[in-house]
Coordinates of N, CA and C and ligand atoms in Angstrom, one line a residue:
M1 N 0.8 -1.2 0.0 CA 0.0 0.0 0.0 C 0.9 1.2 0.0
P2 N 0.7 2.1 -1.0 CA 1.5 3.3 -0.9 C 1.1 4.1 0.3
P3 N 2.0 4.4 1.2 CA 1.6 5.1 2.4 C 0.9 6.5 2.1
G4 N 0.0 6.8 2.8 CA -0.7 8.1 2.6 C -1.8 8.1 1.5
T5 N -2.0 7.0 0.9 CA -3.1 6.9 -0.1 C -4.4 7.0 0.7
K6 N -5.2 8.0 0.3 CA -6.4 8.3 1.0 C -7.5 7.4 0.6
S7 N -7.8 7.4 -0.7 CA -9.0 6.6 -1.0 C -8.6 5.5 -1.9
V8 N -8.8 4.3 -1.5 CA -8.5 3.1 -2.3 C -9.8 2.7 -3.0
P9 N -9.7 2.5 -4.3 CA -10.9 2.1 -5.0 C -11.4 0.7 -4.5
Q10 N -12.7 0.6 -4.5 CA -13.3 -0.6 -4.0 C -13.2 -1.7 -5.1
H11 N -13.3 -1.2 -6.4 CA -13.3 -2.1 -7.5 C -12.3 -1.5 -8.6
I12 N -11.3 -2.3 -9.0 CA -10.4 -1.9 -10.1 C -10.7 -2.9 -11.2
A13 N -10.8 -2.3 -12.4 CA -11.0 -3.1 -13.6 C -9.8 -2.9 -14.5
I14 N -9.2 -3.9 -15.2 CA -8.0 -3.7 -16.0 C -8.2 -4.3 -17.4
I15 N -7.9 -3.5 -18.4 CA -7.7 -4.0 -19.8 C -6.3 -4.4 -19.9
M16 N -6.0 -5.6 -19.8 CA -4.6 -6.1 -19.8 C -4.1 -6.2 -21.3
D17 N -3.5 -5.1 -21.8 CA -3.2 -5.1 -23.3 C -1.7 -4.9 -23.5
G18 N -1.3 -5.5 -24.6 CA 0.1 -5.3 -25.1 C 1.0 -6.5 -25.0
N19 N 0.4 -7.6 -24.7 CA 1.2 -8.9 -24.6 C 1.9 -9.2 -25.9
G20 N 1.2 -9.0 -27.0 CA 1.8 -9.4 -28.3 C 2.9 -8.4 -28.7
R21 N 2.7 -7.1 -28.4 CA 3.8 -6.2 -28.7 C 5.0 -6.4 -27.8
W22 N 4.8 -6.8 -26.6 CA 5.9 -7.0 -25.7 C 6.7 -8.2 -26.2
A23 N 6.0 -9.3 -26.6 CA 6.7 -10.4 -27.2 C 7.5 -10.1 -28.4
K24 N 6.9 -9.3 -29.3 CA 7.5 -8.9 -30.6 C 8.8 -8.1 -30.3
A25 N 8.7 -7.2 -29.3 CA 9.9 -6.4 -29.0 C 11.0 -7.2 -28.5
Q26 N 10.7 -8.4 -27.9 CA 11.8 -9.3 -27.4 C 12.2 -10.3 -28.4
G27 N 11.5 -10.3 -29.6 CA 11.8 -11.3 -30.6 C 11.2 -12.7 -30.2
L28 N 10.1 -12.6 -29.4 CA 9.5 -13.9 -29.0 C 8.2 -14.1 -29.7
A29 N 7.6 -15.3 -29.5 CA 6.3 -15.6 -30.1 C 5.2 -14.9 -29.2
R30 N 4.1 -14.6 -29.8 CA 3.1 -13.9 -29.0 C 2.7 -14.6 -27.7
I31 N 2.7 -15.9 -27.8 CA 2.2 -16.6 -26.6 C 3.1 -16.4 -25.4
K32 N 4.4 -16.2 -25.7 CA 5.3 -15.9 -24.6 C 4.9 -14.6 -23.9
G33 N 4.4 -13.7 -24.6 CA 3.8 -12.4 -24.1 C 2.6 -12.7 -23.2
H34 N 1.8 -13.6 -23.6 CA 0.6 -14.0 -22.8 C 1.1 -14.7 -21.5
E35 N 2.1 -15.5 -21.6 CA 2.6 -16.2 -20.4 C 3.2 -15.1 -19.4
E36 N 3.9 -14.2 -19.9 CA 4.4 -13.1 -19.0 C 3.3 -12.3 -18.5
G37 N 2.2 -12.1 -19.3 CA 1.0 -11.4 -18.9 C 0.3 -12.1 -17.7
A38 N 0.3 -13.4 -17.7 CA -0.3 -14.1 -16.6 C 0.4 -13.8 -15.3
R39 N 1.8 -13.7 -15.4 CA 2.6 -13.4 -14.2 C 2.2 -12.0 -13.7
A40 N 2.1 -11.1 -14.6 CA 1.7 -9.7 -14.2 C 0.3 -9.7 -13.6
A41 N -0.6 -10.5 -14.1 CA -1.9 -10.6 -13.5 C -1.8 -11.1 -12.0
R42 N -1.0 -12.1 -11.8 CA -0.8 -12.7 -10.5 C -0.3 -11.6 -9.5
E43 N 0.6 -10.8 -10.0 CA 1.2 -9.7 -9.2 C 0.2 -8.7 -8.8
C44 N -0.7 -8.4 -9.8 CA -1.8 -7.4 -9.5 C -2.8 -7.9 -8.5
V45 N -3.1 -9.2 -8.5 CA -4.0 -9.7 -7.5 C -3.4 -9.5 -6.1
E46 N -2.1 -9.8 -6.0 CA -1.3 -9.6 -4.7 C -1.4 -8.1 -4.3
A47 N -1.1 -7.2 -5.2 CA -1.1 -5.8 -4.9 C -2.5 -5.4 -4.4
C48 N -3.6 -5.9 -5.0 CA -4.9 -5.6 -4.6 C -5.2 -6.1 -3.2
A49 N -4.7 -7.3 -2.9 CA -4.9 -7.8 -1.6 C -4.2 -6.9 -0.6
E50 N -3.0 -6.4 -0.9 CA -2.3 -5.5 0.0 C -3.0 -4.2 0.2
L51 N -3.6 -3.7 -0.8 CA -4.3 -2.5 -0.7 C -5.7 -2.6 -0.1
K52 N -6.2 -3.8 0.0 CA -7.5 -4.1 0.4 C -8.6 -3.7 -0.5
V53 N -8.2 -3.8 -1.8 CA -9.2 -3.6 -2.9 C -10.2 -4.8 -2.8
E54 N -11.5 -4.5 -2.9 CA -12.4 -5.6 -2.7 C -12.6 -6.4 -4.0
Y55 N -12.6 -5.7 -5.1 CA -12.9 -6.4 -6.4 C -11.9 -6.0 -7.5
L56 N -11.4 -7.0 -8.2 CA -10.5 -6.8 -9.3 C -11.0 -7.6 -10.5
T57 N -11.4 -6.8 -11.6 CA -11.9 -7.5 -12.8 C -10.8 -7.4 -13.8
L58 N -10.4 -8.5 -14.4 CA -9.4 -8.6 -15.4 C -10.0 -9.0 -16.7
Y59 N -9.8 -8.2 -17.7 CA -10.2 -8.5 -19.1 C -9.2 -9.5 -19.7
A60 N -9.5 -10.7 -19.7 CA -8.5 -11.7 -20.1 C -8.7 -12.2 -21.5
F61 N -10.0 -12.2 -22.0 CA -10.3 -12.7 -23.3 C -11.6 -12.1 -23.8
S62 N -11.6 -11.4 -24.9 CA -12.9 -10.7 -25.3 C -13.6 -11.6 -26.3
A63 N -14.9 -11.3 -26.4 CA -15.7 -12.0 -27.4 C -15.2 -11.9 -28.8
E64 N -14.5 -10.7 -29.0 CA -13.9 -10.5 -30.3 C -12.6 -11.2 -30.5
N65 N -11.9 -11.6 -29.4 CA -10.6 -12.3 -29.5 C -10.7 -13.6 -30.2
W66 N -11.9 -14.2 -30.3 CA -12.1 -15.5 -31.0 C -11.7 -15.3 -32.5
Q67 N -11.6 -14.1 -33.0 CA -11.2 -13.9 -34.4 C -9.7 -14.1 -34.6
R68 N -9.0 -14.2 -33.6 CA -7.5 -14.3 -33.7 C -7.2 -15.7 -34.3
P69 N -5.9 -15.8 -34.8 CA -5.6 -17.1 -35.4 C -5.8 -18.3 -34.4
K70 N -6.3 -19.4 -34.9 CA -6.7 -20.5 -34.1 C -5.6 -20.9 -33.1
S71 N -4.3 -20.9 -33.6 CA -3.2 -21.3 -32.8 C -3.1 -20.4 -31.6
E72 N -3.3 -19.1 -31.7 CA -3.2 -18.2 -30.6 C -4.4 -18.4 -29.6
V73 N -5.5 -18.6 -30.2 CA -6.7 -18.8 -29.3 C -6.5 -20.1 -28.5
F74 N -6.0 -21.1 -29.2 CA -5.8 -22.4 -28.5 C -4.8 -22.3 -27.4
A75 N -3.7 -21.6 -27.7 CA -2.6 -21.4 -26.7 C -3.1 -20.6 -25.5
L76 N -4.0 -19.6 -25.8 CA -4.5 -18.8 -24.7 C -5.4 -19.6 -23.8
M77 N -6.2 -20.5 -24.4 CA -7.1 -21.3 -23.6 C -6.3 -22.3 -22.8
R78 N -5.3 -22.9 -23.4 CA -4.4 -23.8 -22.6 C -3.8 -23.1 -21.4
L79 N -3.3 -21.9 -21.7 CA -2.7 -21.1 -20.7 C -3.7 -20.8 -19.5
L80 N -4.9 -20.4 -19.9 CA -5.9 -20.1 -18.9 C -6.1 -21.4 -18.0
E81 N -6.3 -22.5 -18.6 CA -6.5 -23.7 -17.9 C -5.3 -24.1 -16.9
K82 N -4.1 -23.9 -17.5 CA -2.9 -24.2 -16.7 C -2.8 -23.2 -15.6
F83 N -3.0 -22.0 -15.8 CA -2.9 -20.9 -14.8 C -3.8 -21.2 -13.7
L84 N -5.1 -21.5 -14.0 CA -6.1 -21.8 -13.0 C -5.7 -23.0 -12.1
K85 N -5.3 -24.0 -12.8 CA -4.9 -25.3 -12.1 C -3.7 -25.0 -11.2
E86 N -2.7 -24.3 -11.7 CA -1.5 -24.1 -10.9 C -1.7 -23.1 -9.8
K87 N -2.5 -22.1 -10.0 CA -2.6 -21.0 -9.1 C -3.7 -21.1 -8.1
T88 N -4.7 -22.0 -8.3 CA -5.8 -22.1 -7.3 C -5.3 -22.3 -5.9
P89 N -4.3 -23.2 -5.6 CA -3.9 -23.3 -4.2 C -3.4 -22.0 -3.6
E90 N -2.7 -21.2 -4.5 CA -2.2 -19.9 -4.0 C -3.4 -18.9 -3.8
L91 N -4.4 -19.0 -4.6 CA -5.5 -18.1 -4.5 C -6.2 -18.5 -3.1
I92 N -6.3 -19.7 -2.8 CA -6.9 -20.2 -1.6 C -6.1 -19.6 -0.4
E93 N -4.8 -19.8 -0.5 CA -3.9 -19.4 0.6 C -4.0 -17.9 0.8
Q94 N -4.2 -17.1 -0.3 CA -4.3 -15.7 -0.1 C -5.8 -15.2 0.0
N95 N -6.7 -16.1 0.3 CA -8.1 -15.8 0.6 C -8.8 -15.1 -0.6
V96 N -8.3 -15.4 -1.8 CA -8.9 -14.7 -3.0 C -10.1 -15.6 -3.5
R97 N -11.2 -14.9 -3.8 CA -12.4 -15.6 -4.3 C -12.5 -15.3 -5.8
L98 N -12.5 -16.4 -6.5 CA -12.5 -16.3 -8.0 C -13.9 -16.3 -8.5
Q99 N -14.2 -15.4 -9.5 CA -15.5 -15.4 -10.2 C -15.2 -15.2 -11.7
A100 N -16.2 -15.3 -12.5 CA -16.0 -15.1 -14.0 C -17.2 -14.5 -14.6
I101 N -17.0 -13.7 -15.6 CA -18.1 -13.1 -16.3 C -17.9 -13.3 -17.8
G102 N -18.9 -13.3 -18.6 CA -18.8 -13.5 -20.1 C -19.6 -14.7 -20.5
R103 N -19.5 -15.0 -21.8 CA -20.2 -16.2 -22.3 C -19.3 -17.4 -22.1
L104 N -19.4 -17.8 -20.8 CA -18.4 -18.9 -20.4 C -18.6 -20.2 -21.1
T105 N -19.8 -20.4 -21.6 CA -20.1 -21.7 -22.3 C -19.4 -21.7 -23.7
D106 N -18.9 -20.6 -24.1 CA -18.1 -20.6 -25.4 C -16.7 -21.2 -25.2
L107 N -16.2 -21.3 -23.9 CA -14.9 -21.7 -23.6 C -14.8 -23.3 -23.9
P108 N -13.6 -23.8 -24.2 CA -13.5 -25.2 -24.4 C -13.9 -25.9 -23.1
P109 N -14.5 -27.1 -23.2 CA -15.0 -27.8 -22.1 C -13.9 -28.0 -20.9
A110 N -12.7 -28.3 -21.3 CA -11.7 -28.5 -20.2 C -11.5 -27.2 -19.5
C111 N -11.5 -26.1 -20.2 CA -11.3 -24.8 -19.5 C -12.5 -24.5 -18.6
Q112 N -13.7 -24.8 -19.1 CA -14.9 -24.5 -18.3 C -14.8 -25.3 -17.0
Q113 N -14.4 -26.6 -17.2 CA -14.4 -27.5 -16.0 C -13.4 -27.0 -14.9
Q114 N -12.2 -26.6 -15.4 CA -11.2 -26.1 -14.5 C -11.7 -24.8 -13.9
L115 N -12.3 -23.9 -14.6 CA -12.8 -22.7 -14.1 C -13.8 -22.9 -13.0
H116 N -14.7 -23.8 -13.3 CA -15.7 -24.1 -12.2 C -15.1 -24.7 -11.0
K117 N -14.1 -25.5 -11.2 CA -13.4 -26.1 -10.1 C -12.8 -25.1 -9.2
S118 N -12.1 -24.1 -9.9 CA -11.4 -23.1 -9.1 C -12.4 -22.1 -8.5
I119 N -13.5 -21.9 -9.1 CA -14.5 -21.0 -8.5 C -15.1 -21.6 -7.3
E120 N -15.3 -22.9 -7.4 CA -15.9 -23.6 -6.2 C -14.9 -23.7 -5.1
A121 N -13.6 -24.0 -5.5 CA -12.6 -24.1 -4.4 C -12.4 -22.8 -3.7
T122 N -12.7 -21.7 -4.3 CA -12.4 -20.4 -3.6 C -13.6 -19.7 -3.1
A123 N -14.8 -20.4 -3.3 CA -16.1 -19.7 -3.0 C -16.2 -19.1 -1.6
N124 N -15.6 -19.8 -0.7 CA -15.8 -19.3 0.7 C -14.7 -18.3 1.2
N125 N -13.8 -17.9 0.2 CA -12.8 -16.9 0.6 C -13.4 -15.5 0.7
T126 N -12.8 -14.8 1.6 CA -13.4 -13.5 2.0 C -12.5 -12.3 1.7
G127 N -11.4 -12.5 1.0 CA -10.5 -11.4 0.6 C -10.9 -10.8 -0.7
V128 N -9.9 -10.5 -1.6 CA -10.2 -10.0 -2.9 C -11.1 -10.9 -3.7
T129 N -12.1 -10.3 -4.4 CA -12.9 -11.0 -5.4 C -12.2 -10.8 -6.7
L130 N -11.7 -11.8 -7.3 CA -11.0 -11.7 -8.6 C -12.0 -12.2 -9.7
I131 N -12.4 -11.2 -10.6 CA -13.4 -11.6 -11.6 C -12.7 -11.6 -13.0
L132 N -12.7 -12.8 -13.6 CA -12.1 -12.9 -14.9 C -13.1 -12.7 -16.0
A133 N -12.9 -11.7 -16.9 CA -13.8 -11.5 -18.0 C -13.3 -12.4 -19.1
L134 N -14.1 -13.4 -19.5 CA -13.7 -14.4 -20.5 C -14.8 -14.6 -21.5
S135 N -14.4 -14.5 -22.8 CA -15.3 -14.5 -23.9 C -16.4 -13.4 -23.6
Y136 N -15.8 -12.3 -23.1 CA -16.7 -11.2 -22.6 C -16.8 -10.1 -23.7
G137 N -18.1 -9.6 -23.9 CA -18.3 -8.5 -24.7 C -19.4 -7.6 -24.1
G138 N -19.1 -6.3 -24.0 CA -20.1 -5.4 -23.3 C -21.4 -5.4 -24.0
R139 N -21.4 -5.4 -25.3 CA -22.7 -5.3 -26.0 C -23.5 -6.6 -25.9
L140 N -22.7 -7.7 -25.9 CA -23.4 -9.0 -25.7 C -24.0 -9.1 -24.3
E141 N -23.3 -8.5 -23.4 CA -23.8 -8.6 -22.0 C -25.1 -7.8 -21.9
I142 N -25.2 -6.6 -22.6 CA -26.4 -5.8 -22.5 C -27.5 -6.6 -23.2
I143 N -27.2 -7.2 -24.3 CA -28.2 -8.0 -25.0 C -28.7 -9.1 -24.1
D144 N -27.8 -9.8 -23.5 CA -28.2 -10.9 -22.5 C -29.0 -10.4 -21.4
G145 N -28.7 -9.2 -20.9 CA -29.4 -8.5 -19.9 C -30.9 -8.2 -20.3
I146 N -31.0 -7.7 -21.5 CA -32.4 -7.4 -22.0 C -33.2 -8.7 -22.1
K147 N -32.5 -9.8 -22.6 CA -33.2 -11.1 -22.7 C -33.7 -11.6 -21.3
S148 N -32.8 -11.4 -20.4 CA -33.1 -11.8 -19.0 C -34.3 -11.0 -18.4
L149 N -34.3 -9.7 -18.7 CA -35.4 -8.8 -18.3 C -36.7 -9.3 -18.9
L150 N -36.7 -9.5 -20.2 CA -37.9 -9.9 -20.9 C -38.5 -11.2 -20.3
R151 N -37.5 -12.1 -20.0 CA -38.0 -13.4 -19.4 C -38.7 -13.1 -18.1
A152 N -38.1 -12.3 -17.3 CA -38.7 -11.9 -16.0 C -40.1 -11.3 -16.1
I153 N -40.2 -10.5 -17.2 CA -41.6 -9.9 -17.4 C -42.5 -11.0 -17.9
E154 N -42.1 -11.9 -18.8 CA -43.0 -13.0 -19.3 C -43.4 -13.8 -18.1
L155 N -42.5 -14.1 -17.2 CA -42.9 -14.9 -16.0 C -43.7 -14.2 -15.0
G156 N -43.9 -12.9 -15.2 CA -44.7 -12.1 -14.3 C -43.9 -11.7 -13.0
H157 N -42.6 -11.9 -13.0 CA -41.8 -11.5 -11.8 C -41.7 -10.0 -11.7
I158 N -41.7 -9.3 -12.8 CA -41.6 -7.9 -12.8 C -42.6 -7.3 -13.8
D159 N -42.9 -6.0 -13.6 CA -43.7 -5.3 -14.6 C -42.8 -4.3 -15.4
K160 N -43.1 -4.1 -16.6 CA -42.1 -3.3 -17.4 C -42.0 -1.9 -16.9
G161 N -43.0 -1.4 -16.2 CA -43.0 -0.1 -15.7 C -41.9 0.0 -14.5
M162 N -41.5 -1.1 -14.0 CA -40.6 -1.1 -12.9 C -39.1 -1.0 -13.3
I163 N -38.9 -1.1 -14.6 CA -37.5 -1.1 -15.1 C -36.8 0.2 -14.9
D164 N -35.7 0.2 -14.2 CA -34.9 1.4 -14.0 C -33.4 0.9 -14.0
V165 N -32.5 1.9 -13.8 CA -31.1 1.6 -13.9 C -30.7 0.5 -12.9
A166 N -31.2 0.6 -11.7 CA -30.8 -0.4 -10.7 C -31.3 -1.8 -11.0
M167 N -32.5 -1.8 -11.5 CA -33.1 -3.1 -11.9 C -32.3 -3.7 -13.1
F168 N -32.0 -2.9 -14.1 CA -31.3 -3.5 -15.2 C -29.9 -4.0 -14.8
S169 N -29.3 -3.3 -13.9 CA -28.0 -3.7 -13.4 C -28.0 -5.1 -12.8
K170 N -29.2 -5.4 -12.3 CA -29.3 -6.8 -11.6 C -29.5 -7.9 -12.7
H171 N -29.6 -7.5 -14.0 CA -29.8 -8.5 -15.0 C -28.5 -8.7 -15.8
L172 N -27.4 -8.0 -15.4 CA -26.1 -8.1 -16.1 C -25.2 -9.2 -15.4
Y173 N -24.2 -9.6 -16.1 CA -23.3 -10.6 -15.5 C -22.7 -10.1 -14.2
T174 N -22.6 -8.8 -14.1 CA -21.9 -8.2 -12.9 C -22.9 -7.9 -11.8
R175 N -24.1 -8.5 -11.8 CA -25.1 -8.1 -10.8 C -24.7 -8.2 -9.4
Y176 N -23.7 -9.0 -9.1 CA -23.3 -9.1 -7.7 C -22.2 -8.1 -7.3
Y177 N -21.7 -7.4 -8.2 CA -20.5 -6.5 -7.9 C -20.8 -5.0 -8.1
P178 N -20.2 -4.2 -7.4 CA -20.3 -2.7 -7.6 C -19.6 -2.4 -8.9
D179 N -20.0 -1.2 -9.5 CA -19.3 -0.7 -10.7 C -17.8 -0.4 -10.4
P180 N -17.0 -0.6 -11.4 CA -15.6 -0.3 -11.1 C -15.4 1.2 -10.8
D181 N -14.5 1.5 -9.9 CA -14.1 2.9 -9.5 C -13.0 3.3 -10.4
L182 N -12.1 2.4 -10.7 CA -10.9 2.8 -11.5 C -10.7 1.7 -12.6
L183 N -10.5 2.3 -13.9 CA -10.2 1.4 -15.0 C -8.8 1.7 -15.4
I184 N -8.0 0.6 -15.5 CA -6.6 0.8 -16.0 C -6.5 0.1 -17.4
R185 N -5.9 0.8 -18.3 CA -5.6 0.1 -19.6 C -4.1 0.3 -19.9
T186 N -3.4 -0.8 -20.2 CA -2.0 -0.7 -20.5 C -1.8 -0.6 -22.0
S187 N -0.6 -0.3 -22.4 CA -0.1 -0.3 -23.8 C -0.6 1.0 -24.6
G188 N -1.2 1.9 -23.8 CA -1.5 3.2 -24.4 C -2.7 3.4 -25.3
E189 N -3.4 2.3 -25.5 CA -4.6 2.4 -26.4 C -5.7 3.2 -25.6
M190 N -6.3 4.1 -26.3 CA -7.4 5.0 -25.6 C -8.8 4.5 -26.1
R191 N -9.1 3.2 -25.8 CA -10.4 2.8 -26.1 C -10.8 1.7 -25.1
L192 N -12.1 1.4 -25.1 CA -12.7 0.5 -24.2 C -12.7 -0.9 -24.8
S193 N -12.7 -1.1 -26.1 CA -12.7 -2.4 -26.7 C -13.8 -3.3 -26.1
N194 N -15.0 -2.7 -26.0 CA -16.2 -3.5 -25.6 C -16.2 -4.0 -24.2
F195 N -15.5 -3.3 -23.3 CA -15.3 -3.8 -22.0 C -16.3 -3.1 -21.1
L196 N -17.1 -3.8 -20.3 CA -18.0 -3.2 -19.3 C -18.7 -1.9 -19.7
L197 N -19.3 -1.9 -20.8 CA -19.8 -0.6 -21.4 C -20.8 0.1 -20.4
W198 N -21.7 -0.7 -19.8 CA -22.7 -0.2 -18.9 C -22.0 0.3 -17.6
Q199 N -21.1 -0.6 -17.1 CA -20.6 -0.4 -15.7 C -19.6 0.7 -15.6
L200 N -18.9 1.1 -16.7 CA -17.9 2.1 -16.6 C -18.3 3.5 -16.8
S201 N -19.6 3.8 -16.7 CA -20.1 5.1 -17.1 C -19.5 6.2 -16.2
Y202 N -19.2 6.0 -14.9 CA -18.6 7.0 -14.1 C -17.3 6.6 -13.5
T203 N -16.6 5.6 -14.2 CA -15.3 5.1 -13.7 C -14.2 6.0 -14.1
E204 N -13.2 6.2 -13.2 CA -12.0 7.0 -13.5 C -11.1 6.2 -14.3
M205 N -10.6 6.8 -15.4 CA -9.7 6.0 -16.3 C -8.3 6.4 -16.2
Y206 N -7.5 5.4 -16.3 CA -6.0 5.5 -16.2 C -5.3 4.7 -17.3
V207 N -4.7 5.4 -18.2 CA -4.0 4.7 -19.3 C -2.5 4.9 -19.2
T208 N -1.8 3.8 -19.2 CA -0.4 3.8 -19.2 C 0.2 3.2 -20.4
Q209 N 1.4 3.8 -20.8 CA 2.1 3.3 -22.0 C 2.7 1.9 -21.8
K210 N 2.9 1.6 -20.6 CA 3.5 0.3 -20.3 C 2.8 -0.9 -20.9
L211 N 3.5 -1.9 -21.4 CA 2.8 -3.0 -22.0 C 2.5 -4.0 -20.8
W212 N 1.4 -4.7 -20.9 CA 0.9 -5.5 -19.8 C 2.0 -6.3 -19.1
P213 N 2.8 -7.1 -19.8 CA 3.8 -7.9 -19.1 C 4.8 -7.1 -18.3
D214 N 4.9 -5.8 -18.6 CA 5.9 -5.0 -17.8 C 5.2 -4.3 -16.6
F215 N 3.9 -4.5 -16.5 CA 3.1 -3.8 -15.5 C 3.3 -4.5 -14.1
T216 N 3.8 -3.7 -13.1 CA 4.1 -4.3 -11.8 C 3.2 -3.8 -10.7
K217 N 3.4 -4.3 -9.5 CA 2.8 -3.9 -8.3 C 2.9 -2.4 -8.2
K218 N 4.2 -1.9 -8.4 CA 4.4 -0.5 -8.3 C 3.6 0.4 -9.2
D219 N 3.4 -0.2 -10.4 CA 2.5 0.6 -11.4 C 1.1 0.6 -10.9
L220 N 0.6 -0.5 -10.3 CA -0.7 -0.5 -9.8 C -0.9 0.5 -8.7
F221 N 0.1 0.6 -7.8 CA 0.1 1.5 -6.7 C 0.1 3.0 -7.3
A222 N 0.8 3.2 -8.4 CA 0.9 4.5 -9.0 C -0.5 4.9 -9.5
A223 N -1.2 3.9 -10.1 CA -2.6 4.2 -10.6 C -3.5 4.5 -9.5
V224 N -3.4 3.8 -8.4 CA -4.2 4.0 -7.2 C -4.0 5.4 -6.6
E225 N -2.7 5.8 -6.6 CA -2.3 7.1 -6.1 C -3.0 8.2 -6.9
E226 N -2.9 8.0 -8.2 CA -3.5 9.0 -9.1 C -5.0 9.0 -8.9
Y227 N -5.6 7.9 -8.7 CA -7.0 7.8 -8.5 C -7.4 8.6 -7.2
G228 N -6.5 8.6 -6.2 CA -6.7 9.3 -5.0 C -6.8 10.8 -5.2
R229 N -6.2 11.3 -6.2 CA -6.1 12.7 -6.5 C -7.3 13.1 -7.4
R230 N -8.1 12.2 -7.9 CA -9.2 12.6 -8.8 C -10.4 13.1 -7.9
Q231 N -11.2 13.9 -8.6 CA -12.4 14.4 -7.9 C -13.6 13.9 -8.7
R232 N -14.3 13.0 -8.1 CA -15.5 12.4 -8.8 C -16.7 13.3 -8.5
R233 N -17.3 13.7 -9.6 CA -18.5 14.6 -9.4 C -19.8 14.0 -9.9
Y234 N -19.8 13.0 -10.7 CA -21.0 12.3 -11.2 C -22.0 13.3 -11.8
G235 N -21.5 14.3 -12.4 CA -22.4 15.3 -13.1 C -22.9 16.4 -12.2
A236 N -22.5 16.3 -10.9 CA -23.0 17.3 -10.0 C -22.0 18.5 -9.8
V237 N -22.4 19.5 -9.0 CA -21.4 20.6 -8.7 C -20.9 20.3 -7.3
E238 N -19.6 20.6 -7.1 CA -19.0 20.4 -5.8 C -19.8 21.0 -4.7
Ligands
IPE301 C1 -3.7 -8.6 -24.5 O1 -2.6 -8.5 -25.3 C2 -4.2 -10.0 -24.2 C3 -5.4 -10.4 -25.0 C4 -6.1 -9.7 -25.7 C5 -5.7 -11.8 -24.8 P1 -2.7 -8.5 -26.9 O2 -2.6 -10.0 -27.3 O3 -3.9 -7.8 -27.4 O4 -1.4 -7.8 -27.3 P2 -1.2 -6.7 -28.4 O5 -2.2 -5.7 -28.2 O6 -1.3 -7.4 -29.7 O7 0.2 -6.2 -28.2
IPE302 C1 -8.8 -6.0 -25.3 O1 -7.6 -6.0 -26.0 C2 -9.2 -7.3 -24.9 C3 -8.4 -7.9 -23.8 C4 -7.4 -7.2 -23.1 C5 -8.7 -9.2 -23.4 P1 -7.6 -6.2 -27.6 O2 -6.1 -6.2 -28.0 O3 -8.4 -7.3 -28.0 O4 -8.3 -4.8 -28.1 P2 -8.1 -4.0 -29.5 O5 -8.3 -5.0 -30.6 O6 -6.8 -3.4 -29.4 O7 -9.2 -3.0 -29.4
MG303 MG1 -4.2 -5.9 -27.9

């Protein structure tokens, strides 16, 4: 925890970008970048535990990332499965609760199985909630939310006149979590890439040029420090 940090975000969301460029710069295959990226993700979970951040959402694989070459997609899925298998004991030890959002049934069966195993194994942990966004797309999530609302209306659970922001939020993948306070994107890209479109409406953004595999605990602390200096107004006057 950087000493003197006043306000720690309750929820940090990260677009972990730049693995491929990192690998290219080292003359390595893209998958090596993803492997290093997994290490950086692990470090960030630790940093969040130290800061007592309650929720950390990591954009690990987007709905659009399926368009990448089959070999890269396959390698990423293998890496995810391996990472979960190897790291679950550590997550338990560090009291991390694992969750996932996205169209999880799109993942290969072995990945889904390992994911559910890890989620179950960490379900009673009370420290950081680590939410992996997998096969996640913000627009798809909103569509799924609308379908879920329509179902609830059909079943007579709700009346359409009752629909408001709070109720719609309860039909999204993120219904159990507060909106992110801080969004970090690495590798300098100034875009959301279909990440948490609904939830980020009043989130503070922090973009760093660093490529994701180079992102360290210190960088996360720096982002949190900067967050502490922001003034959140939500459209109101001070
Ligand atoms: C982010 O790194 C990881 C995923 C999207 C899975 P990239 O693979 O997008 O790396 P760049 O942007 O090509 O450098
Ligand atoms: C966003 O990164 C998705 C993840 C980090 C998982 P991308 O590399 O896919 O985004 P674009 O293509 O640069 O917008
Ligand atoms: Mg990228």
